[in-house]
Short mmCIF file of C-alpha atoms in Angstrom, two decimals:
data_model
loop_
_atom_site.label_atom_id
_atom_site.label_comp_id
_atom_site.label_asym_id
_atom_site.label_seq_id
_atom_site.Cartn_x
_atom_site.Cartn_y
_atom_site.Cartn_z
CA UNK A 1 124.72 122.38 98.62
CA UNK A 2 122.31 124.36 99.20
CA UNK A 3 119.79 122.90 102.61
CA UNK A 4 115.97 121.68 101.74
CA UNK A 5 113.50 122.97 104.02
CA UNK A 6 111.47 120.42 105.63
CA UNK A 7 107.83 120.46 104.62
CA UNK A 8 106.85 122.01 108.33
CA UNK A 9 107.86 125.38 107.12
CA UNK A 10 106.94 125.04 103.49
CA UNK A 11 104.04 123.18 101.16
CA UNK A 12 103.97 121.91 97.60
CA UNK A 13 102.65 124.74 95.16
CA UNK A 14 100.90 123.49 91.91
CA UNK A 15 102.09 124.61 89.01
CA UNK A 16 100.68 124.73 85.53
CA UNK A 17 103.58 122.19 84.70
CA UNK A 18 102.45 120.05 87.77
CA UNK A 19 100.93 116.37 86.84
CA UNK A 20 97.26 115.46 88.65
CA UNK A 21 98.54 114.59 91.81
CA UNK A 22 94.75 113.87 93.02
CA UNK A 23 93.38 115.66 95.35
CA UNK A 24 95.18 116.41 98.74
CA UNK A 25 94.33 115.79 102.40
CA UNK A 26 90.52 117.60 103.22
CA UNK A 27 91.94 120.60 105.39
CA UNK A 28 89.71 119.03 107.67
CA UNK A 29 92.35 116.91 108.65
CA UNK A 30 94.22 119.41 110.90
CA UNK A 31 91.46 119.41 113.40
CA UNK A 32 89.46 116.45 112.76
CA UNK A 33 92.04 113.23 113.29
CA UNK A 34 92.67 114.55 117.20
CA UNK A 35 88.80 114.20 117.76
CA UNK A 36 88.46 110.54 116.00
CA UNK A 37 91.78 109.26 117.86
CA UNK A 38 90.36 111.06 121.15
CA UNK A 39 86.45 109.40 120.17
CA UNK A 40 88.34 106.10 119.82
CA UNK A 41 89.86 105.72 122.88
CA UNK A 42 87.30 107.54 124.73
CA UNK A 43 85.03 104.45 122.77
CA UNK A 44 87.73 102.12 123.77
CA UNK A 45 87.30 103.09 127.54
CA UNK A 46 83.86 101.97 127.35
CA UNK A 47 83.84 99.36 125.71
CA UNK A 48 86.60 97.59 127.68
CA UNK A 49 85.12 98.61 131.01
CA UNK A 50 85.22 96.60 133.51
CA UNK A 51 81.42 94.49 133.58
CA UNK A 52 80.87 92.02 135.95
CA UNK A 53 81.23 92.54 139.70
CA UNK A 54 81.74 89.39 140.77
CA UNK A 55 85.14 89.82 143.32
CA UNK A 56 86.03 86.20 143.39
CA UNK A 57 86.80 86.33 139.40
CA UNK A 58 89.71 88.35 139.25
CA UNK A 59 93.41 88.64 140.20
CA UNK A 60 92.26 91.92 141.36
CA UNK A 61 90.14 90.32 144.46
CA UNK A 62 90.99 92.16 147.39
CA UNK A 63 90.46 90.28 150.79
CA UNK A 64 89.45 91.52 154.04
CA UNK A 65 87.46 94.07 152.90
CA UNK A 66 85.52 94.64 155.73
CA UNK A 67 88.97 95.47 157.71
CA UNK A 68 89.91 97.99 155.26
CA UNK A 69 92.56 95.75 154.41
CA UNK A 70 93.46 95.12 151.05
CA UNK A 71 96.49 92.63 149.01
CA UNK A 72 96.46 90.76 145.54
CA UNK A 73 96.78 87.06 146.80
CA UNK A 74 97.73 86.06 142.85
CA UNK A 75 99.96 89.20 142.27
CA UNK A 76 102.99 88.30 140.66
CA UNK A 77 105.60 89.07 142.67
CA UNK A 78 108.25 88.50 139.73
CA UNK A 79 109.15 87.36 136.49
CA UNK A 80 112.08 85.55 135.17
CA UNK A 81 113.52 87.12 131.51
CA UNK A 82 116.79 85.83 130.02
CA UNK A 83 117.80 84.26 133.56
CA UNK A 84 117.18 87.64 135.31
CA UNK A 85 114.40 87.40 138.27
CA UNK A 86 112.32 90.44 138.08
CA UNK A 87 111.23 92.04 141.41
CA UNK A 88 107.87 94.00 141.53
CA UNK A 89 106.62 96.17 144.75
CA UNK A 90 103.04 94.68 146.00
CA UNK A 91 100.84 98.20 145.64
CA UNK A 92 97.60 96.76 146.63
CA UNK A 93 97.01 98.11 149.85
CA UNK A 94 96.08 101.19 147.90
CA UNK A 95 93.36 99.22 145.75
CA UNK A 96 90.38 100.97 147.67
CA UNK A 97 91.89 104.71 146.77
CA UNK A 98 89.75 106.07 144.32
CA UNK A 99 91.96 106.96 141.59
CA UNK A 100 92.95 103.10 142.06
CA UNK A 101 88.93 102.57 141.98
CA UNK A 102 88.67 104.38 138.64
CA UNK A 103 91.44 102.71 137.16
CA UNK A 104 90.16 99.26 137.71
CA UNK A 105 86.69 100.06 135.98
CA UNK A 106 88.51 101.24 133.37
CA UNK A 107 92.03 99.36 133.15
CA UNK A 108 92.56 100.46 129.18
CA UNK A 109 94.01 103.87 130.25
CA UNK A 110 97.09 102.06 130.94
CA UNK A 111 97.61 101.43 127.49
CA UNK A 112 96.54 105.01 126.83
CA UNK A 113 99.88 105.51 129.02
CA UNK A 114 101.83 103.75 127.08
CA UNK A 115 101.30 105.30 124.02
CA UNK A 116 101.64 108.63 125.53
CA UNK A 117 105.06 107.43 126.77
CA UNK A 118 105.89 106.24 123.25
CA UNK A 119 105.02 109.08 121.82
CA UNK A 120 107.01 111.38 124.27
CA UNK A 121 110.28 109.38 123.26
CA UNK A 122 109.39 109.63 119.18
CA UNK A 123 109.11 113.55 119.69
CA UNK A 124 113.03 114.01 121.06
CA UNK A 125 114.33 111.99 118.20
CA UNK A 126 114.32 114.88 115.95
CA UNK A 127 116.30 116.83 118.32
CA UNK A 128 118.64 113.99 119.11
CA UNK A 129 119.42 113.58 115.49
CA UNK A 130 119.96 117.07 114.90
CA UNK A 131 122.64 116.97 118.14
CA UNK A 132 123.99 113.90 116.67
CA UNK A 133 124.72 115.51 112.88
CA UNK A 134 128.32 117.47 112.59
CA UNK A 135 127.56 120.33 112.76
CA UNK A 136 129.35 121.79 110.04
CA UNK A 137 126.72 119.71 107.47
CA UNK A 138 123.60 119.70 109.54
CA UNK A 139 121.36 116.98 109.56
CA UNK A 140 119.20 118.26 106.24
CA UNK A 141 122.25 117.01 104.31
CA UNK A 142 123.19 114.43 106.55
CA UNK A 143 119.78 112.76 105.36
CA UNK A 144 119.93 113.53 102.13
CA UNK A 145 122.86 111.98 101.79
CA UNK A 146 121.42 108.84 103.53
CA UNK A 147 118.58 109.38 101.01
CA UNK A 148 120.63 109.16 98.20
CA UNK A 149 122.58 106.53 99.45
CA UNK A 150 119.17 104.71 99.38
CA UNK A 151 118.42 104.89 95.91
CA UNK A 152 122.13 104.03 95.18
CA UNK A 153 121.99 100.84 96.84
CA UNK A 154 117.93 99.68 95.78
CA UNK A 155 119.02 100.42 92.02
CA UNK A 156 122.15 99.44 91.29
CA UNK A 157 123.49 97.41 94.29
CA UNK A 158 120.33 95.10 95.21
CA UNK A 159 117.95 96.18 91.92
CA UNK A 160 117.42 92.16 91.55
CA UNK A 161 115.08 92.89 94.93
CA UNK A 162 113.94 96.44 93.63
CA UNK A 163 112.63 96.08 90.60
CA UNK A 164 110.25 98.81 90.30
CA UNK A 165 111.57 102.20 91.14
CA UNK A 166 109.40 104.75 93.16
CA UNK A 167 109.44 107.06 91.03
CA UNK A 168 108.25 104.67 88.47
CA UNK A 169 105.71 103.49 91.35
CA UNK A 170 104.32 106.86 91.62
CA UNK A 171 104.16 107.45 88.25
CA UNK A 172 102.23 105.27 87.61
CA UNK A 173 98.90 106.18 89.95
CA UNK A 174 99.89 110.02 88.82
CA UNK A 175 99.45 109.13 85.10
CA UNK A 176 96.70 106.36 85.28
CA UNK A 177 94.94 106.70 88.24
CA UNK A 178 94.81 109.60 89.97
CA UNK A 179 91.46 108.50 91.53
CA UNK A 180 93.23 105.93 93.32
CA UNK A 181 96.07 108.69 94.37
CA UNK A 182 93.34 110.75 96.01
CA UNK A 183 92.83 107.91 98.63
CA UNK A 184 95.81 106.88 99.04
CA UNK A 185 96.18 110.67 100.26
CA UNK A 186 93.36 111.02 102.59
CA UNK A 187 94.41 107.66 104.35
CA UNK A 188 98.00 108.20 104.41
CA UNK A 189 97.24 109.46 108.12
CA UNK A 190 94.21 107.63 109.33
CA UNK A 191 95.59 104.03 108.49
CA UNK A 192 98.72 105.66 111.20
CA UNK A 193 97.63 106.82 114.50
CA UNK A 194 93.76 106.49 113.95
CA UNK A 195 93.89 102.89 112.60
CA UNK A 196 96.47 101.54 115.07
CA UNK A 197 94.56 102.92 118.26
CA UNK A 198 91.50 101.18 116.82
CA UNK A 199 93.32 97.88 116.05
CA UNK A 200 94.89 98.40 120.14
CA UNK A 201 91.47 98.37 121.23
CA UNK A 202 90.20 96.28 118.91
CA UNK A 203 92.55 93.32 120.27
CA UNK A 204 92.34 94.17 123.99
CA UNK A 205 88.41 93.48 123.53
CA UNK A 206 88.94 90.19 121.07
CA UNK A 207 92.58 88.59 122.16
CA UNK A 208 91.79 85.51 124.02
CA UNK A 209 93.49 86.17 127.03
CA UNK A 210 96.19 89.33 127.93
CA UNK A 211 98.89 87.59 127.26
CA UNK A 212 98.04 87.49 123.82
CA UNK A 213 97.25 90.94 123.35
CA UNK A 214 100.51 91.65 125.40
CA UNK A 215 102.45 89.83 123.43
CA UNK A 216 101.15 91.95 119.92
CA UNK A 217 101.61 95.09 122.14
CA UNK A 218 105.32 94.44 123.40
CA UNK A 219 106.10 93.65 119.56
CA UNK A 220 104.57 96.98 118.19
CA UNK A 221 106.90 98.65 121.47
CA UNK A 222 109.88 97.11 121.17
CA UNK A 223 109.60 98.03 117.07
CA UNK A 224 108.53 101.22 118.53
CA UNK A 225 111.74 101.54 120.11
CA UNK A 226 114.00 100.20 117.76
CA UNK A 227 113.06 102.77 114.91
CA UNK A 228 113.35 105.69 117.33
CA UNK A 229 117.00 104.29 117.62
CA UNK A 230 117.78 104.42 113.96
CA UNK A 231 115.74 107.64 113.45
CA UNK A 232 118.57 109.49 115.75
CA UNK A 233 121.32 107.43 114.41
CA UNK A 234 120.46 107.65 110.79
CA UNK A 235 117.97 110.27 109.48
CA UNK A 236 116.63 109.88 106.12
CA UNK A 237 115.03 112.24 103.88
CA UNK A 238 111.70 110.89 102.65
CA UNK A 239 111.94 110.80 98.60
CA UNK A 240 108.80 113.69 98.87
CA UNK A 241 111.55 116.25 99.84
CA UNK A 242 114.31 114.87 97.65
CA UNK A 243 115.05 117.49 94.35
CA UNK A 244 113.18 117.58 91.44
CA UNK A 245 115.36 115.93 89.75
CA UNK A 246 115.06 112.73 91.44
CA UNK A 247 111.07 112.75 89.90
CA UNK A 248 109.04 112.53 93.19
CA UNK A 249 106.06 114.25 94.02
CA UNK A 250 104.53 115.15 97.24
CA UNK A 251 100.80 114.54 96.60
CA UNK A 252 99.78 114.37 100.57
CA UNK A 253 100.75 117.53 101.38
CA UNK A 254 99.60 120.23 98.50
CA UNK A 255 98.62 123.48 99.02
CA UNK A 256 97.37 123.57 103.03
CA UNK A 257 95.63 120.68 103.61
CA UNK A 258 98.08 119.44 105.84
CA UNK A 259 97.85 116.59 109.06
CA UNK A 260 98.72 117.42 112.41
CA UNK A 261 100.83 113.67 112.12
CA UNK A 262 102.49 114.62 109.42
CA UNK A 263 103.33 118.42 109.59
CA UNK A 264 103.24 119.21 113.96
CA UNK A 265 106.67 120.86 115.18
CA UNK A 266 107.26 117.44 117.20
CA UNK A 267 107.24 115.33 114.01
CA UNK A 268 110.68 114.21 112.79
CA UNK A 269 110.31 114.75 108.61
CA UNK A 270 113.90 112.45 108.29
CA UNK A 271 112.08 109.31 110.40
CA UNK A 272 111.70 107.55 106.83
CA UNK A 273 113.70 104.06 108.28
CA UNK A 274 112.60 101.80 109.41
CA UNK A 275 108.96 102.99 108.45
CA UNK A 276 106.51 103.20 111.40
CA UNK A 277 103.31 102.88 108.74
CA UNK A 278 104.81 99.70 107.62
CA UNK A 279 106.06 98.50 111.15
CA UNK A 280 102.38 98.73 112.50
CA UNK A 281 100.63 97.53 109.20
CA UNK A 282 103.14 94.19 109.59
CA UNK A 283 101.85 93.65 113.14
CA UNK A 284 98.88 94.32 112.43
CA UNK A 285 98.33 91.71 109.54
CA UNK A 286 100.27 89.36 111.34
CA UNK A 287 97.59 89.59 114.51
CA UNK A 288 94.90 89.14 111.80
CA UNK A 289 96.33 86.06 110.28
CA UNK A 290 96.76 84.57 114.18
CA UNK A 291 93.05 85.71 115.32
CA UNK A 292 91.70 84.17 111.63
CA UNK A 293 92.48 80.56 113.07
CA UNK A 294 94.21 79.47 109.53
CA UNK A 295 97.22 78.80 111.27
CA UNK A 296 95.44 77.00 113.72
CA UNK A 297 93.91 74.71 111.12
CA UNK A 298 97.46 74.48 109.42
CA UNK A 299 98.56 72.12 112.09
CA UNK A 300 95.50 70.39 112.06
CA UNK A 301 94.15 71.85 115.74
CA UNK A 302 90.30 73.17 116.55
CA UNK A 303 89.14 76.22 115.57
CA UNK A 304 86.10 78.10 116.42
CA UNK A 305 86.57 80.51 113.73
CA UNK A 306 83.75 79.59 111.15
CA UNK A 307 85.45 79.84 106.99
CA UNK A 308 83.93 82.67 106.16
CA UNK A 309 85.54 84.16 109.22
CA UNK A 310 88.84 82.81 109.00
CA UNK A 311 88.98 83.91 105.14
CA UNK A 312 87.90 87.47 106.26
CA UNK A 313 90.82 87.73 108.67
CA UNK A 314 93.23 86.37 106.60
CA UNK A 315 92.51 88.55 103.52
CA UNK A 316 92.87 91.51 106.00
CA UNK A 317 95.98 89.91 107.00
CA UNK A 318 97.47 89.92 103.71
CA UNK A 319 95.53 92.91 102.39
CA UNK A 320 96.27 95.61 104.60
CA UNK A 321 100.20 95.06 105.00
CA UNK A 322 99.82 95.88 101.14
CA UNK A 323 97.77 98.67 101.13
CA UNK A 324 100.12 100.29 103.72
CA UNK A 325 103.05 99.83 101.22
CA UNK A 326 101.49 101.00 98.42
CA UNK A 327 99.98 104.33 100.03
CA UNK A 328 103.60 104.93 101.73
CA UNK A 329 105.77 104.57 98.50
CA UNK A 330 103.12 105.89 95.91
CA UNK A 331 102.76 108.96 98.21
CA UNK A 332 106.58 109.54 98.47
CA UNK A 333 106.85 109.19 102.36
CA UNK A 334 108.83 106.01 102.11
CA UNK A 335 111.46 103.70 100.54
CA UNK A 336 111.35 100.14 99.84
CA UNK A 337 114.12 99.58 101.82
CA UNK A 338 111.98 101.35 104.83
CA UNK A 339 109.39 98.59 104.81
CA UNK A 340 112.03 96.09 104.42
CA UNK A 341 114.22 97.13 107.45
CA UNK A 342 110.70 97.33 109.35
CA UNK A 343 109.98 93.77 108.46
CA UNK A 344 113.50 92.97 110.30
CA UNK A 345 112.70 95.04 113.28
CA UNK A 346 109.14 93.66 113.90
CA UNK A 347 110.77 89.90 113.41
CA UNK A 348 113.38 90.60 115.96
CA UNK A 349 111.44 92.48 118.16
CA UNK A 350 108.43 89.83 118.01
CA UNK A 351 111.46 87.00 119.04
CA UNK A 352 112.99 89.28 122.17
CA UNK A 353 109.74 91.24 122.95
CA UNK A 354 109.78 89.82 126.66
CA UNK A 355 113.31 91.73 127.20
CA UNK A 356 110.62 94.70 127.98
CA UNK A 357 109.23 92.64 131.35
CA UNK A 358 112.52 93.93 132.50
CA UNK A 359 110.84 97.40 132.87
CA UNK A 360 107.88 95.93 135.01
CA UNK A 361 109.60 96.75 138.59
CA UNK A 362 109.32 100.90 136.54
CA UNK A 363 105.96 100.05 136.30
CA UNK A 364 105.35 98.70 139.91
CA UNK A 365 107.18 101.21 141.28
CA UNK A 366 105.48 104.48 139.51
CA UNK A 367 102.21 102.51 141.20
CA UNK A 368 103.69 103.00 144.46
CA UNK A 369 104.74 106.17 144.27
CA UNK A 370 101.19 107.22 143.31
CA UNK A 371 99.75 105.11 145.71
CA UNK A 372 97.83 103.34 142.76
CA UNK A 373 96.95 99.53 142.78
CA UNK A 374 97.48 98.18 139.46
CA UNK A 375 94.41 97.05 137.47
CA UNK A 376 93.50 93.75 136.21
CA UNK A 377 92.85 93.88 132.31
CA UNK A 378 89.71 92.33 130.97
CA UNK A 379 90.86 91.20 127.76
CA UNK A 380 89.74 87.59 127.83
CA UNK A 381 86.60 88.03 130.08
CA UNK A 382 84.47 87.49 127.40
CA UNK A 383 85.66 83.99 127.13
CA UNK A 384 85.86 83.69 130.56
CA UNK A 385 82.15 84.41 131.20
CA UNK A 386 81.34 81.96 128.13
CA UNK A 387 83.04 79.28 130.05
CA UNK A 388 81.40 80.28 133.01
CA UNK A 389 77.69 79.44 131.63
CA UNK A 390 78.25 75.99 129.59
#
């Protein structure tokens, strides 16, 4: 067999045979989606500054100021995970160091950190896969194999849980409703890294308190981490760059209108499972469904949500889970079985998302190294300083 090339090197040409496929990606995209992910977090910064400066309020009091001395009375000095005690290094004495200074006005660049962390190990996973293919096949047929394997399995094995085939799924926006094609193209991206940094900094400003929004943002890791896994272990050709014969269209990228998330030389075009669109929609909606307060009212406990709140928040909670499936199958970028594996990931990782605490002593000790006291988040002073005047 003959090897595909990946859609980095090549793009769809339209053909007088080819159906509507609705209009691509605006070739805006290529420089446009850096600056709004850059303007969110930059926003995000801001708005999740810290406010008050009252030093009694926070963890992050530092005593003895007027001896130039400076420790975290509250610090935690360790955490116990599955039986193991976690150790962390005290780096306070460095709190009055201005890069420390900085920090703690503006404590969301440490989960600006993270994500540049998580997106350092997602760019080797393409190179890790290819080391990891014999090399006599190469992993282009490697993952088409997978691919194929795929379609094997969802329509003939398990086609009591597939019913409807992609191809048939695309089909049917290509024939009916392009219209609806042409969004689901132009937010095939922005619902990816755009949406989830706003939903980050969304929660970090809303969550009740940090462990809440920790909890949301160790899930989203740890799934994180677990696809990366699979991606080197088993690469999967999307159904876009399947042959024609299999019926599937590649209506994102046509012509040059092309996203730097989708088409850069770090992205990995055989990451289809478990999908990452479909791992963050799932957290995502299942955040929305928590912060709505329905499940709250469920088991008969208050609420301060009002109904046409809660109602809001829980149609986004089913609604946009959907909408991520839909734009990620009708678009070719994904198989069923992608957002199904994703659901399993996200479950598990949402159940043993505290095995990550283990890497706090990293954490405390990269704060050393630099000299840098760690910051106190303010998610949850908003509640705190409504408590603070009833």
């Amino acid at each position: 067999m003959s090897a595909i090339p990946t859609m980095a090197t090549t793009h769809f040409i339209r053909t007088a045979d080819t159906p509507d496929l609705g209009k691509p990606q605006l070739a805006s995209h290529s420089w446009l989606e850096p600056i709004v992910v850059v303007g969110i977090m930059l926003a995000s910064l801001i708005v999740n500054r810290r406010r008050d400066s009252s030093r009694s309020r926070y963890l992050g009091t530092y005593a003895s100021l007027e001896e130039g001395e400076a420790h975290l009375d509250d610090l935690p000095k360790s955490e116990t995970v599955c039986g193991l005690t976690v150790k962390n290094r005290d780096s306070s004495r460095w709190a009055h160091h201005i890069h420390s200074r900085i920090l703690q006005k503006f404590p969301f660049l440490v989960e600006m950190f993270y994500w540049i962390m998580n997106y350092l190990f997602y760019s080797v996973t393409k190179a890790t896969a290819q080391w990891l293919s014999p090399a006599d096949i190469g992993v282009v047929e490697v993952a088409r194999g997978h691919a194929i394997n795929v379609l094997n399995f969802e329509h003939k094995t398990a086609s009591w849980l597939f019913p409807i085939h992609e191809a048939d799924f695309q089909s049917f926006f290509i024939r009916n409703h392009p219209s609806i094609l042409t969004m689901f193209n132009r937010i095939y991206s922005l619902i990816h890294i755009p949406g989830t940094v706003l939903y980050l900094s969304w929660y970090y400003y809303v969550a009740k308190n940090h462990a809440s929004f920790a909890l949301a943002r160790r899930t989203m890791t740890l799934g994180n981490l677990a696809a990366f896994l699979v991606f080197c272990v088993y690469p999967l050709m999307p159904p876009r760059l399947l042959p024609d014969s299999y019926g599937f269209y590649d209506t994102v990228r046509q012509g040059n209108a092309e996203s730097i998330w989708v088409g850069g030389k770090s992205v990995n075009q055989f990451a289809a499972m478990p999908s990452l669109h479909f791992t963050y929609a799932f957290v995502i909606g299942c955040t929305f469904l928590h912060h709505s307060g329905f499940l709250q009212r469920l088991q008969r406990k208050p609420t301060q949500k009002s109904p046409l709140t809660e109602f809001g928040f829980l149609t986004l909670a089913i609604c946009y889970p959907i909408l991520v499936l839909s734009v990620i199958v009708a678009t070719a970028n994904h198989y069923w079985l992608d957002a199904v594996v994703a659901l399993f990931t996200v479950t598990l990782s949402y159940h043993f998302n505290r095995i990550l605490i283990l890497l706090l002593p990293l954490e405390y000790a990269l704060c050393w190294c630099l000299r840098l006291a760690k910051p106190v988040p303010t998610t949850g002073d908003r509640a705190w300083h409504r408590a603070s005047k009833m």
